[in-house]
Amino acid sequence: MAAGNLHTVAFFGATGGCTLACLVQALEAGICCSALARDPAKLQNLLRQRGISESVTADKLYIVKGSVTDLDAVQQTLMYNGRPVDMIISGVGGKPIFTNPLRPKLDNPTICQDAVRTILAASRALGAKPVLIAISSVGLTTKKRDSPIALLPLNYWLLREPHADKKVMEETIFDEMRRPEEDRAIRDYTLVRPSWFTDGEGIGLGKIRAGTEMNPAVGYTICRNDVGLWIFENFLRRPLQLDNPYLGQPITITA
């Protein structure tokens, strides 16, 4: 089924599970996309495994080789056919390292905050104001608990470093939105805060629960494919001109 809009979308972290799932949905819907990848061949192979033909990739996807901390590469990714994209999906994240099982680390403990700073700087340099959708995590709010009590010790043990990085990423976006409207690098934003990730086919859009900071959807897990599907259905398929109740705030999602 074709999407009901014509906007273009840039993807960062496109080889990751959630972002890849969203990119696949976008390409299947005929949306024009760009994606930054350190290894374009890896991304193309992953898309083939998901059933995206080489003809669709050639026609609808512009791949830039590079790092998300490289301003020039990010600026290239924010363009499609010579024009700035309308929307950004960022699912950048670090890989856990378990050399010390009592204190797991990330291969890059500041990758999320570094990525969003570069994306904002690149967008500002282009003079465009796209909508930014960034994948974050539950457990960052100070308003209402958005994770089951049973998971709190595990969150503290496993997610201390990722949470610290994502917290700075979120604050960077909040600070951007506090600027005068004419000075912002983005038009609007949403922080998607999923519960713990699982793999597999997913349960489908109808069973995904979403909530705000003041009324969070509390749950244990959500499939990466479902996160990508939820983002696609609520942002990419939806015309940008219409009011979107999920824009301008953090949204928790769980299954």
PDB file of C-alpha atoms in Angstrom:
ATOM      1  CA  MET A   1       0.000   0.000   0.000  1.00  0.00           C
ATOM      2  CA  ALA A   2       1.460   3.381  -0.931  1.00  0.00           C
ATOM      3  CA  ALA A   3       1.974   6.013   1.722  1.00  0.00           C
ATOM      4  CA  GLY A   4      -0.422   8.914   1.689  1.00  0.00           C
ATOM      5  CA  ASN A   5       2.271  11.582   1.487  1.00  0.00           C
ATOM      6  CA  LEU A   6       5.266  12.554  -0.626  1.00  0.00           C
ATOM      7  CA  HIS A   7       7.833  13.600   1.975  1.00  0.00           C
ATOM      8  CA  THR A   8      11.436  12.385   1.926  1.00  0.00           C
ATOM      9  CA  VAL A   9      13.144  10.765   4.913  1.00  0.00           C
ATOM     10  CA  ALA A  10      16.771  10.471   6.092  1.00  0.00           C
ATOM     11  CA  PHE A  11      17.784   7.476   8.208  1.00  0.00           C
ATOM     12  CA  PHE A  12      20.666   7.280  10.672  1.00  0.00           C
ATOM     13  CA  GLY A  13      21.555   3.966  12.297  1.00  0.00           C
ATOM     14  CA  ALA A  14      19.872   2.242   9.354  1.00  0.00           C
ATOM     15  CA  THR A  15      21.498  -1.152   9.909  1.00  0.00           C
ATOM     16  CA  GLY A  16      20.042  -1.354  13.435  1.00  0.00           C
ATOM     17  CA  GLY A  17      16.916  -3.418  14.039  1.00  0.00           C
ATOM     18  CA  CYS A  18      14.334  -0.692  14.725  1.00  0.00           C
ATOM     19  CA  THR A  19      15.561   1.753  12.100  1.00  0.00           C
ATOM     20  CA  LEU A  20      16.059  -0.961   9.497  1.00  0.00           C
ATOM     21  CA  ALA A  21      12.482  -2.169  10.036  1.00  0.00           C
ATOM     22  CA  CYS A  22      11.190   1.370   9.505  1.00  0.00           C
ATOM     23  CA  LEU A  23      13.333   1.837   6.386  1.00  0.00           C
ATOM     24  CA  VAL A  24      11.990  -1.407   4.901  1.00  0.00           C
ATOM     25  CA  GLN A  25       8.400  -0.228   5.467  1.00  0.00           C
ATOM     26  CA  ALA A  26       9.207   3.128   3.876  1.00  0.00           C
ATOM     27  CA  LEU A  27      10.763   1.600   0.759  1.00  0.00           C
ATOM     28  CA  GLU A  28       7.890  -0.851   0.381  1.00  0.00           C
ATOM     29  CA  ALA A  29       5.511   2.133   0.507  1.00  0.00           C
ATOM     30  CA  GLY A  30       7.399   3.969  -2.228  1.00  0.00           C
ATOM     31  CA  ILE A  31       8.846   6.706   0.000  1.00  0.00           C
ATOM     32  CA  CYS A  32      12.087   8.311  -1.179  1.00  0.00           C
ATOM     33  CA  CYS A  33      14.790   7.756   1.450  1.00  0.00           C
ATOM     34  CA  SER A  34      18.429   8.489   2.157  1.00  0.00           C
ATOM     35  CA  ALA A  35      20.548   6.541   4.639  1.00  0.00           C
ATOM     36  CA  LEU A  36      23.993   6.945   6.162  1.00  0.00           C
ATOM     37  CA  ALA A  37      25.987   3.728   6.526  1.00  0.00           C
ATOM     38  CA  ARG A  38      29.580   2.996   7.419  1.00  0.00           C
ATOM     39  CA  ASP A  39      29.239  -0.122   5.258  1.00  0.00           C
ATOM     40  CA  PRO A  40      26.750   0.426   2.394  1.00  0.00           C
ATOM     41  CA  ALA A  41      27.149  -3.183   1.235  1.00  0.00           C
ATOM     42  CA  LYS A  42      25.992  -4.395   4.648  1.00  0.00           C
ATOM     43  CA  LEU A  43      22.886  -2.199   4.470  1.00  0.00           C
ATOM     44  CA  GLN A  44      22.084  -3.362   0.940  1.00  0.00           C
ATOM     45  CA  ASN A  45      22.477  -6.988   1.998  1.00  0.00           C
ATOM     46  CA  LEU A  46      20.170  -6.496   4.989  1.00  0.00           C
ATOM     47  CA  LEU A  47      17.559  -4.924   2.720  1.00  0.00           C
ATOM     48  CA  ARG A  48      17.780  -7.855   0.298  1.00  0.00           C
ATOM     49  CA  GLN A  49      17.265 -10.235   3.214  1.00  0.00           C
ATOM     50  CA  ARG A  50      14.098  -8.286   4.048  1.00  0.00           C
ATOM     51  CA  GLY A  51      12.789  -8.668   0.505  1.00  0.00           C
ATOM     52  CA  ILE A  52      13.659  -5.223  -0.889  1.00  0.00           C
ATOM     53  CA  SER A  53      14.660  -5.636  -4.524  1.00  0.00           C
ATOM     54  CA  GLU A  54      17.720  -3.982  -6.012  1.00  0.00           C
ATOM     55  CA  SER A  55      15.456  -2.048  -8.391  1.00  0.00           C
ATOM     56  CA  VAL A  56      13.580  -0.492  -5.438  1.00  0.00           C
ATOM     57  CA  THR A  57      16.853   0.321  -3.701  1.00  0.00           C
ATOM     58  CA  ALA A  58      18.237   1.923  -6.847  1.00  0.00           C
ATOM     59  CA  ASP A  59      15.065   3.950  -7.438  1.00  0.00           C
ATOM     60  CA  LYS A  60      14.116   5.020  -3.917  1.00  0.00           C
ATOM     61  CA  LEU A  61      17.233   4.909  -1.703  1.00  0.00           C
ATOM     62  CA  TYR A  62      20.286   7.164  -1.696  1.00  0.00           C
ATOM     63  CA  ILE A  63      23.056   5.682   0.477  1.00  0.00           C
ATOM     64  CA  VAL A  64      25.887   7.817   1.831  1.00  0.00           C
ATOM     65  CA  LYS A  65      29.006   6.106   3.123  1.00  0.00           C
ATOM     66  CA  GLY A  66      30.361   7.608   6.315  1.00  0.00           C
ATOM     67  CA  SER A  67      30.048   8.203  10.033  1.00  0.00           C
ATOM     68  CA  VAL A  68      27.248   9.969  11.862  1.00  0.00           C
ATOM     69  CA  THR A  69      29.834  12.246  13.474  1.00  0.00           C
ATOM     70  CA  ASP A  70      31.100  13.400  10.055  1.00  0.00           C
ATOM     71  CA  LEU A  71      29.329  16.679   9.341  1.00  0.00           C
ATOM     72  CA  ASP A  72      29.806  16.489   5.565  1.00  0.00           C
ATOM     73  CA  ALA A  73      28.449  12.924   5.364  1.00  0.00           C
ATOM     74  CA  VAL A  74      25.455  13.860   7.513  1.00  0.00           C
ATOM     75  CA  GLN A  75      24.733  16.906   5.338  1.00  0.00           C
ATOM     76  CA  GLN A  76      24.778  14.683   2.258  1.00  0.00           C
ATOM     77  CA  THR A  77      22.332  12.303   3.948  1.00  0.00           C
ATOM     78  CA  LEU A  78      19.976  15.177   4.729  1.00  0.00           C
ATOM     79  CA  MET A  79      19.598  15.814   0.995  1.00  0.00           C
ATOM     80  CA  TYR A  80      17.602  13.850  -1.559  1.00  0.00           C
ATOM     81  CA  ASN A  81      17.756  14.789  -5.228  1.00  0.00           C
ATOM     82  CA  GLY A  82      19.242  18.152  -4.345  1.00  0.00           C
ATOM     83  CA  ARG A  83      16.626  19.103  -1.759  1.00  0.00           C
ATOM     84  CA  PRO A  84      16.630  18.834   2.046  1.00  0.00           C
ATOM     85  CA  VAL A  85      14.610  15.935   3.437  1.00  0.00           C
ATOM     86  CA  ASP A  86      11.373  16.508   5.308  1.00  0.00           C
ATOM     87  CA  MET A  87      11.971  14.036   8.141  1.00  0.00           C
ATOM     88  CA  ILE A  88      14.851  12.433  10.029  1.00  0.00           C
ATOM     89  CA  ILE A  89      14.743   9.040  11.747  1.00  0.00           C
ATOM     90  CA  SER A  90      17.668   8.504  14.123  1.00  0.00           C
ATOM     91  CA  GLY A  91      18.146   5.113  15.724  1.00  0.00           C
ATOM     92  CA  VAL A  92      21.861   5.436  16.390  1.00  0.00           C
ATOM     93  CA  GLY A  93      23.191   3.481  19.376  1.00  0.00           C
ATOM     94  CA  GLY A  94      26.355   1.949  20.789  1.00  0.00           C
ATOM     95  CA  LYS A  95      27.180  -1.745  21.070  1.00  0.00           C
ATOM     96  CA  PRO A  96      27.521  -3.238  24.581  1.00  0.00           C
ATOM     97  CA  ILE A  97      30.873  -4.625  25.703  1.00  0.00           C
ATOM     98  CA  PHE A  98      30.815  -7.230  28.481  1.00  0.00           C
ATOM     99  CA  THR A  99      34.518  -7.470  29.377  1.00  0.00           C
ATOM    100  CA  ASN A 100      33.384  -6.797  32.943  1.00  0.00           C
ATOM    101  CA  PRO A 101      29.969  -8.477  33.386  1.00  0.00           C
ATOM    102  CA  LEU A 102      29.358  -6.471  36.560  1.00  0.00           C
ATOM    103  CA  ARG A 103      29.736  -3.186  34.711  1.00  0.00           C
ATOM    104  CA  PRO A 104      28.955  -3.452  30.975  1.00  0.00           C
ATOM    105  CA  LYS A 105      30.177  -0.615  28.764  1.00  0.00           C
ATOM    106  CA  LEU A 106      29.477   0.695  25.264  1.00  0.00           C
ATOM    107  CA  ASP A 107      31.941   0.699  22.397  1.00  0.00           C
ATOM    108  CA  ASN A 108      31.162   4.408  22.047  1.00  0.00           C
ATOM    109  CA  PRO A 109      29.587   5.821  25.226  1.00  0.00           C
ATOM    110  CA  THR A 110      28.636   9.182  23.653  1.00  0.00           C
ATOM    111  CA  ILE A 111      27.432   8.072  20.215  1.00  0.00           C
ATOM    112  CA  CYS A 112      23.783   9.140  20.640  1.00  0.00           C
ATOM    113  CA  GLN A 113      24.550  12.649  21.849  1.00  0.00           C
ATOM    114  CA  ASP A 114      27.345  13.072  19.278  1.00  0.00           C
ATOM    115  CA  ALA A 115      25.022  11.912  16.510  1.00  0.00           C
ATOM    116  CA  VAL A 116      22.192  14.290  17.345  1.00  0.00           C
ATOM    117  CA  ARG A 117      24.565  17.241  17.715  1.00  0.00           C
ATOM    118  CA  THR A 118      25.964  16.518  14.256  1.00  0.00           C
ATOM    119  CA  ILE A 119      22.494  16.067  12.759  1.00  0.00           C
ATOM    120  CA  LEU A 120      21.316  19.374  14.206  1.00  0.00           C
ATOM    121  CA  ALA A 121      24.457  21.188  13.040  1.00  0.00           C
ATOM    122  CA  ALA A 122      24.084  19.749   9.534  1.00  0.00           C
ATOM    123  CA  SER A 123      20.408  20.662   9.349  1.00  0.00           C
ATOM    124  CA  ARG A 124      21.133  24.195  10.545  1.00  0.00           C
ATOM    125  CA  ALA A 125      23.846  24.608   7.910  1.00  0.00           C
ATOM    126  CA  LEU A 126      21.405  23.532   5.199  1.00  0.00           C
ATOM    127  CA  GLY A 127      18.781  25.995   6.403  1.00  0.00           C
ATOM    128  CA  ALA A 128      16.122  23.283   6.443  1.00  0.00           C
ATOM    129  CA  LYS A 129      13.705  22.471   9.248  1.00  0.00           C
ATOM    130  CA  PRO A 130      12.838  18.760   9.078  1.00  0.00           C
ATOM    131  CA  VAL A 131      10.964  16.812  11.743  1.00  0.00           C
ATOM    132  CA  LEU A 132      13.305  14.731  13.913  1.00  0.00           C
ATOM    133  CA  ILE A 133      12.219  11.354  15.291  1.00  0.00           C
ATOM    134  CA  ALA A 134      14.863   9.957  17.665  1.00  0.00           C
ATOM    135  CA  ILE A 135      14.757   6.521  19.278  1.00  0.00           C
ATOM    136  CA  SER A 136      15.597   6.785  22.964  1.00  0.00           C
ATOM    137  CA  SER A 137      14.664   4.539  25.910  1.00  0.00           C
ATOM    138  CA  VAL A 138      12.320   4.182  28.843  1.00  0.00           C
ATOM    139  CA  GLY A 139      13.781   4.918  32.251  1.00  0.00           C
ATOM    140  CA  LEU A 140      14.813   8.518  31.541  1.00  0.00           C
ATOM    141  CA  THR A 141      11.777  10.424  32.727  1.00  0.00           C
ATOM    142  CA  THR A 142      11.601  12.183  36.099  1.00  0.00           C
ATOM    143  CA  LYS A 143       7.819  12.541  35.986  1.00  0.00           C
ATOM    144  CA  LYS A 144       6.203   9.102  36.218  1.00  0.00           C
ATOM    145  CA  ARG A 145       7.694   5.623  36.256  1.00  0.00           C
ATOM    146  CA  ASP A 146       7.569   4.192  32.720  1.00  0.00           C
ATOM    147  CA  SER A 147       9.151   0.789  33.396  1.00  0.00           C
ATOM    148  CA  PRO A 148       7.992  -2.115  35.587  1.00  0.00           C
ATOM    149  CA  ILE A 149       9.444  -2.103  39.107  1.00  0.00           C
ATOM    150  CA  ALA A 150      10.912  -5.556  38.523  1.00  0.00           C
ATOM    151  CA  LEU A 151      13.138  -4.165  35.763  1.00  0.00           C
ATOM    152  CA  LEU A 152      14.586  -1.249  37.733  1.00  0.00           C
ATOM    153  CA  PRO A 153      17.656  -3.142  39.054  1.00  0.00           C
ATOM    154  CA  LEU A 154      18.374  -4.537  35.594  1.00  0.00           C
ATOM    155  CA  ASN A 155      17.983  -1.095  34.038  1.00  0.00           C
ATOM    156  CA  TYR A 156      20.480   0.293  36.523  1.00  0.00           C
ATOM    157  CA  TRP A 157      22.989  -2.494  35.961  1.00  0.00           C
ATOM    158  CA  LEU A 158      22.824  -2.868  32.186  1.00  0.00           C
ATOM    159  CA  LEU A 159      21.674   0.528  30.990  1.00  0.00           C
ATOM    160  CA  ARG A 160      23.562   3.046  33.117  1.00  0.00           C
ATOM    161  CA  GLU A 161      25.931   4.041  30.319  1.00  0.00           C
ATOM    162  CA  PRO A 162      23.380   3.941  27.462  1.00  0.00           C
ATOM    163  CA  HIS A 163      20.908   5.906  29.582  1.00  0.00           C
ATOM    164  CA  ALA A 164      23.516   8.559  30.397  1.00  0.00           C
ATOM    165  CA  ASP A 165      24.199   8.997  26.673  1.00  0.00           C
ATOM    166  CA  LYS A 166      20.535   9.078  25.681  1.00  0.00           C
ATOM    167  CA  LYS A 167      19.740  11.526  28.477  1.00  0.00           C
ATOM    168  CA  VAL A 168      22.219  14.022  27.016  1.00  0.00           C
ATOM    169  CA  MET A 169      20.802  13.331  23.540  1.00  0.00           C
ATOM    170  CA  GLU A 170      17.308  14.141  24.770  1.00  0.00           C
ATOM    171  CA  GLU A 171      18.442  17.305  26.556  1.00  0.00           C
ATOM    172  CA  THR A 172      20.189  18.431  23.373  1.00  0.00           C
ATOM    173  CA  ILE A 173      16.905  18.132  21.482  1.00  0.00           C
ATOM    174  CA  PHE A 174      14.981  19.876  24.267  1.00  0.00           C
ATOM    175  CA  ASP A 175      17.518  22.726  24.202  1.00  0.00           C
ATOM    176  CA  GLU A 176      17.107  23.010  20.442  1.00  0.00           C
ATOM    177  CA  MET A 177      13.345  23.352  20.784  1.00  0.00           C
ATOM    178  CA  ARG A 178      13.806  26.106  23.407  1.00  0.00           C
ATOM    179  CA  ARG A 179      15.450  28.300  20.793  1.00  0.00           C
ATOM    180  CA  PRO A 180      13.342  30.900  19.003  1.00  0.00           C
ATOM    181  CA  GLU A 181      11.444  29.172  16.221  1.00  0.00           C
ATOM    182  CA  GLU A 182      13.363  30.974  13.484  1.00  0.00           C
ATOM    183  CA  ASP A 183      16.692  29.786  14.944  1.00  0.00           C
ATOM    184  CA  ARG A 184      15.839  26.085  15.259  1.00  0.00           C
ATOM    185  CA  ALA A 185      17.463  23.435  13.099  1.00  0.00           C
ATOM    186  CA  ILE A 186      14.291  21.303  13.204  1.00  0.00           C
ATOM    187  CA  ARG A 187      10.611  22.070  12.874  1.00  0.00           C
ATOM    188  CA  ASP A 188       9.456  19.568  15.484  1.00  0.00           C
ATOM    189  CA  TYR A 189      10.495  16.338  17.178  1.00  0.00           C
ATOM    190  CA  THR A 190       9.401  13.163  18.922  1.00  0.00           C
ATOM    191  CA  LEU A 191      11.448  11.040  21.301  1.00  0.00           C
ATOM    192  CA  VAL A 192      10.359   7.409  20.968  1.00  0.00           C
ATOM    193  CA  ARG A 193      11.063   5.547  24.224  1.00  0.00           C
ATOM    194  CA  PRO A 194      10.606   1.802  23.698  1.00  0.00           C
ATOM    195  CA  SER A 195      10.695  -0.789  26.474  1.00  0.00           C
ATOM    196  CA  TRP A 196      13.273  -3.625  26.371  1.00  0.00           C
ATOM    197  CA  PHE A 197      13.886  -4.903  22.840  1.00  0.00           C
ATOM    198  CA  THR A 198      13.147  -8.391  21.566  1.00  0.00           C
ATOM    199  CA  ASP A 199      13.712  -9.930  18.132  1.00  0.00           C
ATOM    200  CA  GLY A 200      11.255 -11.754  15.907  1.00  0.00           C
ATOM    201  CA  GLU A 201       8.352 -10.920  13.632  1.00  0.00           C
ATOM    202  CA  GLY A 202       6.496  -8.690  16.071  1.00  0.00           C
ATOM    203  CA  ILE A 203       2.866  -8.609  17.145  1.00  0.00           C
ATOM    204  CA  GLY A 204       1.585  -5.869  14.853  1.00  0.00           C
ATOM    205  CA  LEU A 205       0.451  -2.279  15.202  1.00  0.00           C
ATOM    206  CA  GLY A 206      -2.876  -3.004  16.883  1.00  0.00           C
ATOM    207  CA  LYS A 207      -1.243  -4.476  19.988  1.00  0.00           C
ATOM    208  CA  ILE A 208       1.378  -1.774  20.533  1.00  0.00           C
ATOM    209  CA  ARG A 209       0.590   0.568  23.422  1.00  0.00           C
ATOM    210  CA  ALA A 210       1.776   4.181  23.444  1.00  0.00           C
ATOM    211  CA  GLY A 211       1.784   6.731  26.251  1.00  0.00           C
ATOM    212  CA  THR A 212       3.044  10.157  27.253  1.00  0.00           C
ATOM    213  CA  GLU A 213       5.331  11.119  30.137  1.00  0.00           C
ATOM    214  CA  MET A 214       2.346  11.892  32.347  1.00  0.00           C
ATOM    215  CA  ASN A 215       0.474   8.778  31.259  1.00  0.00           C
ATOM    216  CA  PRO A 216       3.148   6.294  30.157  1.00  0.00           C
ATOM    217  CA  ALA A 217       2.534   2.906  28.597  1.00  0.00           C
ATOM    218  CA  VAL A 218       4.310   0.571  31.031  1.00  0.00           C
ATOM    219  CA  GLY A 219       5.449  -2.823  29.814  1.00  0.00           C
ATOM    220  CA  TYR A 220       8.361  -5.220  29.713  1.00  0.00           C
ATOM    221  CA  THR A 221       9.297  -5.637  26.056  1.00  0.00           C
ATOM    222  CA  ILE A 222       8.666  -4.659  22.470  1.00  0.00           C
ATOM    223  CA  CYS A 223       9.974  -6.215  19.266  1.00  0.00           C
ATOM    224  CA  ARG A 224      12.373  -4.147  17.162  1.00  0.00           C
ATOM    225  CA  ASN A 225      10.209  -4.766  14.113  1.00  0.00           C
ATOM    226  CA  ASP A 226       7.217  -3.358  15.975  1.00  0.00           C
ATOM    227  CA  VAL A 227       9.145  -0.218  16.923  1.00  0.00           C
ATOM    228  CA  GLY A 228       9.977   0.355  13.259  1.00  0.00           C
ATOM    229  CA  LEU A 229       6.393  -0.345  12.230  1.00  0.00           C
ATOM    230  CA  TRP A 230       4.999   2.053  14.845  1.00  0.00           C
ATOM    231  CA  ILE A 231       7.294   4.870  13.724  1.00  0.00           C
ATOM    232  CA  PHE A 232       6.433   4.248  10.085  1.00  0.00           C
ATOM    233  CA  GLU A 233       2.673   4.223  10.611  1.00  0.00           C
ATOM    234  CA  ASN A 234       2.564   7.238  12.920  1.00  0.00           C
ATOM    235  CA  PHE A 235       5.068   9.502  11.191  1.00  0.00           C
ATOM    236  CA  LEU A 236       6.112   8.410   7.691  1.00  0.00           C
ATOM    237  CA  ARG A 237       2.698   7.340   6.447  1.00  0.00           C
ATOM    238  CA  ARG A 238       0.953  10.298   8.045  1.00  0.00           C
ATOM    239  CA  PRO A 239       0.890  13.542   6.000  1.00  0.00           C
ATOM    240  CA  LEU A 240       3.082  16.178   7.620  1.00  0.00           C
ATOM    241  CA  GLN A 241       0.390  18.833   7.243  1.00  0.00           C
ATOM    242  CA  LEU A 242      -1.950  17.030   9.647  1.00  0.00           C
ATOM    243  CA  ASP A 243      -1.835  17.481  13.414  1.00  0.00           C
ATOM    244  CA  ASN A 244       0.042  14.613  15.022  1.00  0.00           C
ATOM    245  CA  PRO A 245      -0.626  13.979  18.741  1.00  0.00           C
ATOM    246  CA  TYR A 246       2.784  12.327  19.144  1.00  0.00           C
ATOM    247  CA  LEU A 247       4.867  15.295  17.995  1.00  0.00           C
ATOM    248  CA  GLY A 248       6.631  17.607  20.425  1.00  0.00           C
ATOM    249  CA  GLN A 249       7.102  15.189  23.318  1.00  0.00           C
ATOM    250  CA  PRO A 250       8.580  11.882  24.482  1.00  0.00           C
ATOM    251  CA  ILE A 251       6.365   8.864  23.783  1.00  0.00           C
ATOM    252  CA  THR A 252       6.744   5.471  25.481  1.00  0.00           C
ATOM    253  CA  ILE A 253       5.820   2.405  23.460  1.00  0.00           C
ATOM    254  CA  THR A 254       5.534  -1.211  24.584  1.00  0.00           C
ATOM    255  CA  ALA A 255       3.770  -4.409  23.610  1.00  0.00           C
TER     256      ALA A 255
END
